Amino acid sequence: MRRIAFASLVTGLLAVACPDAPTGVWGVPSRSEAGGTAQVRVMTQNLYVGTDVDTVLTALMTPNQDDDLPTLVYALGILARTDFPARAAAIADEIAQVRPHVVGFQEVSEIHVDLTALGGPKVDLEFLPIIEAELAARGLHYTVAAINKNIDASPAPGFRLVDHDAILVNTDLANIN
């Protein structure tokens, strides 16, 4: 019962908090088992896929194939420059400073592109394992409490984008048993 109540609280907080800002930290009063007050710190962060996915999907889904490869190569260049692993390290640093009980992530992407048959690159980028590794490298113990899939698009061979939202809970601070 306590786990359901906690998950409901977190889901409600993130639903209210997420649309207003790409990142934020909130302290939410709650009652502890001893009857005193405590704070539940909640953080939300849009991870940003890192490139203009809509332009790529549009190019891949139109009958004109002349724009497919140039659009995809251009988008992959932007993806490389936005450097999710470096951004994940900075996000993990912020989490280490704030130490929230709960973190909600939006745009938790999986990007799989294989252009090797055309002499291009192969990209396999999965945001959640990267952010989890960055948190673990800082000695932080967060576990995935909830995840939902928003998009799973494979508009062309060798190209797949999966978008999730995820809620991570600090197992050192949150009693979710």
PDB file of N, CA, C and O in Angstrom, residues 14-22:
ATOM      1  N   LEU A  14       5.013  14.949 -10.660  1.00  0.00           N
ATOM      2  CA  LEU A  14       5.684  15.111 -11.941  1.00  0.00           C
ATOM      3  C   LEU A  14       4.720  15.569 -13.026  1.00  0.00           C
ATOM      4  O   LEU A  14       5.087  16.347 -13.891  1.00  0.00           O
ATOM      5  N   ALA A  15       3.486  15.119 -12.972  1.00  0.00           N
ATOM      6  CA  ALA A  15       2.506  15.555 -13.957  1.00  0.00           C
ATOM      7  C   ALA A  15       2.259  17.050 -13.848  1.00  0.00           C
ATOM      8  O   ALA A  15       2.099  17.744 -14.850  1.00  0.00           O
ATOM      9  N   VAL A  16       2.255  17.557 -12.650  1.00  0.00           N
ATOM     10  CA  VAL A  16       2.058  18.990 -12.444  1.00  0.00           C
ATOM     11  C   VAL A  16       3.334  19.755 -12.761  1.00  0.00           C
ATOM     12  O   VAL A  16       3.307  20.806 -13.385  1.00  0.00           O
ATOM     13  N   ALA A  17       4.463  19.222 -12.358  1.00  0.00           N
ATOM     14  CA  ALA A  17       5.726  19.950 -12.469  1.00  0.00           C
ATOM     15  C   ALA A  17       6.315  19.936 -13.870  1.00  0.00           C
ATOM     16  O   ALA A  17       6.899  20.919 -14.299  1.00  0.00           O
ATOM     17  N   CYS A  18       6.194  18.870 -14.595  1.00  0.00           N
ATOM     18  CA  CYS A  18       6.914  18.713 -15.853  1.00  0.00           C
ATOM     19  C   CYS A  18       6.557  19.727 -16.934  1.00  0.00           C
ATOM     20  O   CYS A  18       7.444  20.197 -17.623  1.00  0.00           O
ATOM     21  N   PRO A  19       5.292  20.096 -17.134  1.00  0.00           N
ATOM     22  CA  PRO A  19       5.017  21.005 -18.234  1.00  0.00           C
ATOM     23  C   PRO A  19       5.570  22.413 -18.040  1.00  0.00           C
ATOM     24  O   PRO A  19       5.799  23.122 -19.001  1.00  0.00           O
ATOM     25  N   ASP A  20       5.788  22.835 -16.825  1.00  0.00           N
ATOM     26  CA  ASP A  20       6.145  24.219 -16.562  1.00  0.00           C
ATOM     27  C   ASP A  20       7.594  24.555 -16.856  1.00  0.00           C
ATOM     28  O   ASP A  20       7.910  25.697 -17.152  1.00  0.00           O
ATOM     29  N   ALA A  21       8.511  23.624 -16.731  1.00  0.00           N
ATOM     30  CA  ALA A  21       9.921  23.937 -16.890  1.00  0.00           C
ATOM     31  C   ALA A  21      10.668  22.678 -17.298  1.00  0.00           C
ATOM     32  O   ALA A  21      10.292  21.587 -16.913  1.00  0.00           O
ATOM     33  N   PRO A  22      11.754  22.822 -18.083  1.00  0.00           N
ATOM     34  CA  PRO A  22      12.514  21.645 -18.483  1.00  0.00           C
ATOM     35  C   PRO A  22      13.272  21.014 -17.327  1.00  0.00           C
ATOM     36  O   PRO A  22      13.606  19.864 -17.365  1.00  0.00           O
TER      37      PRO A  22
END
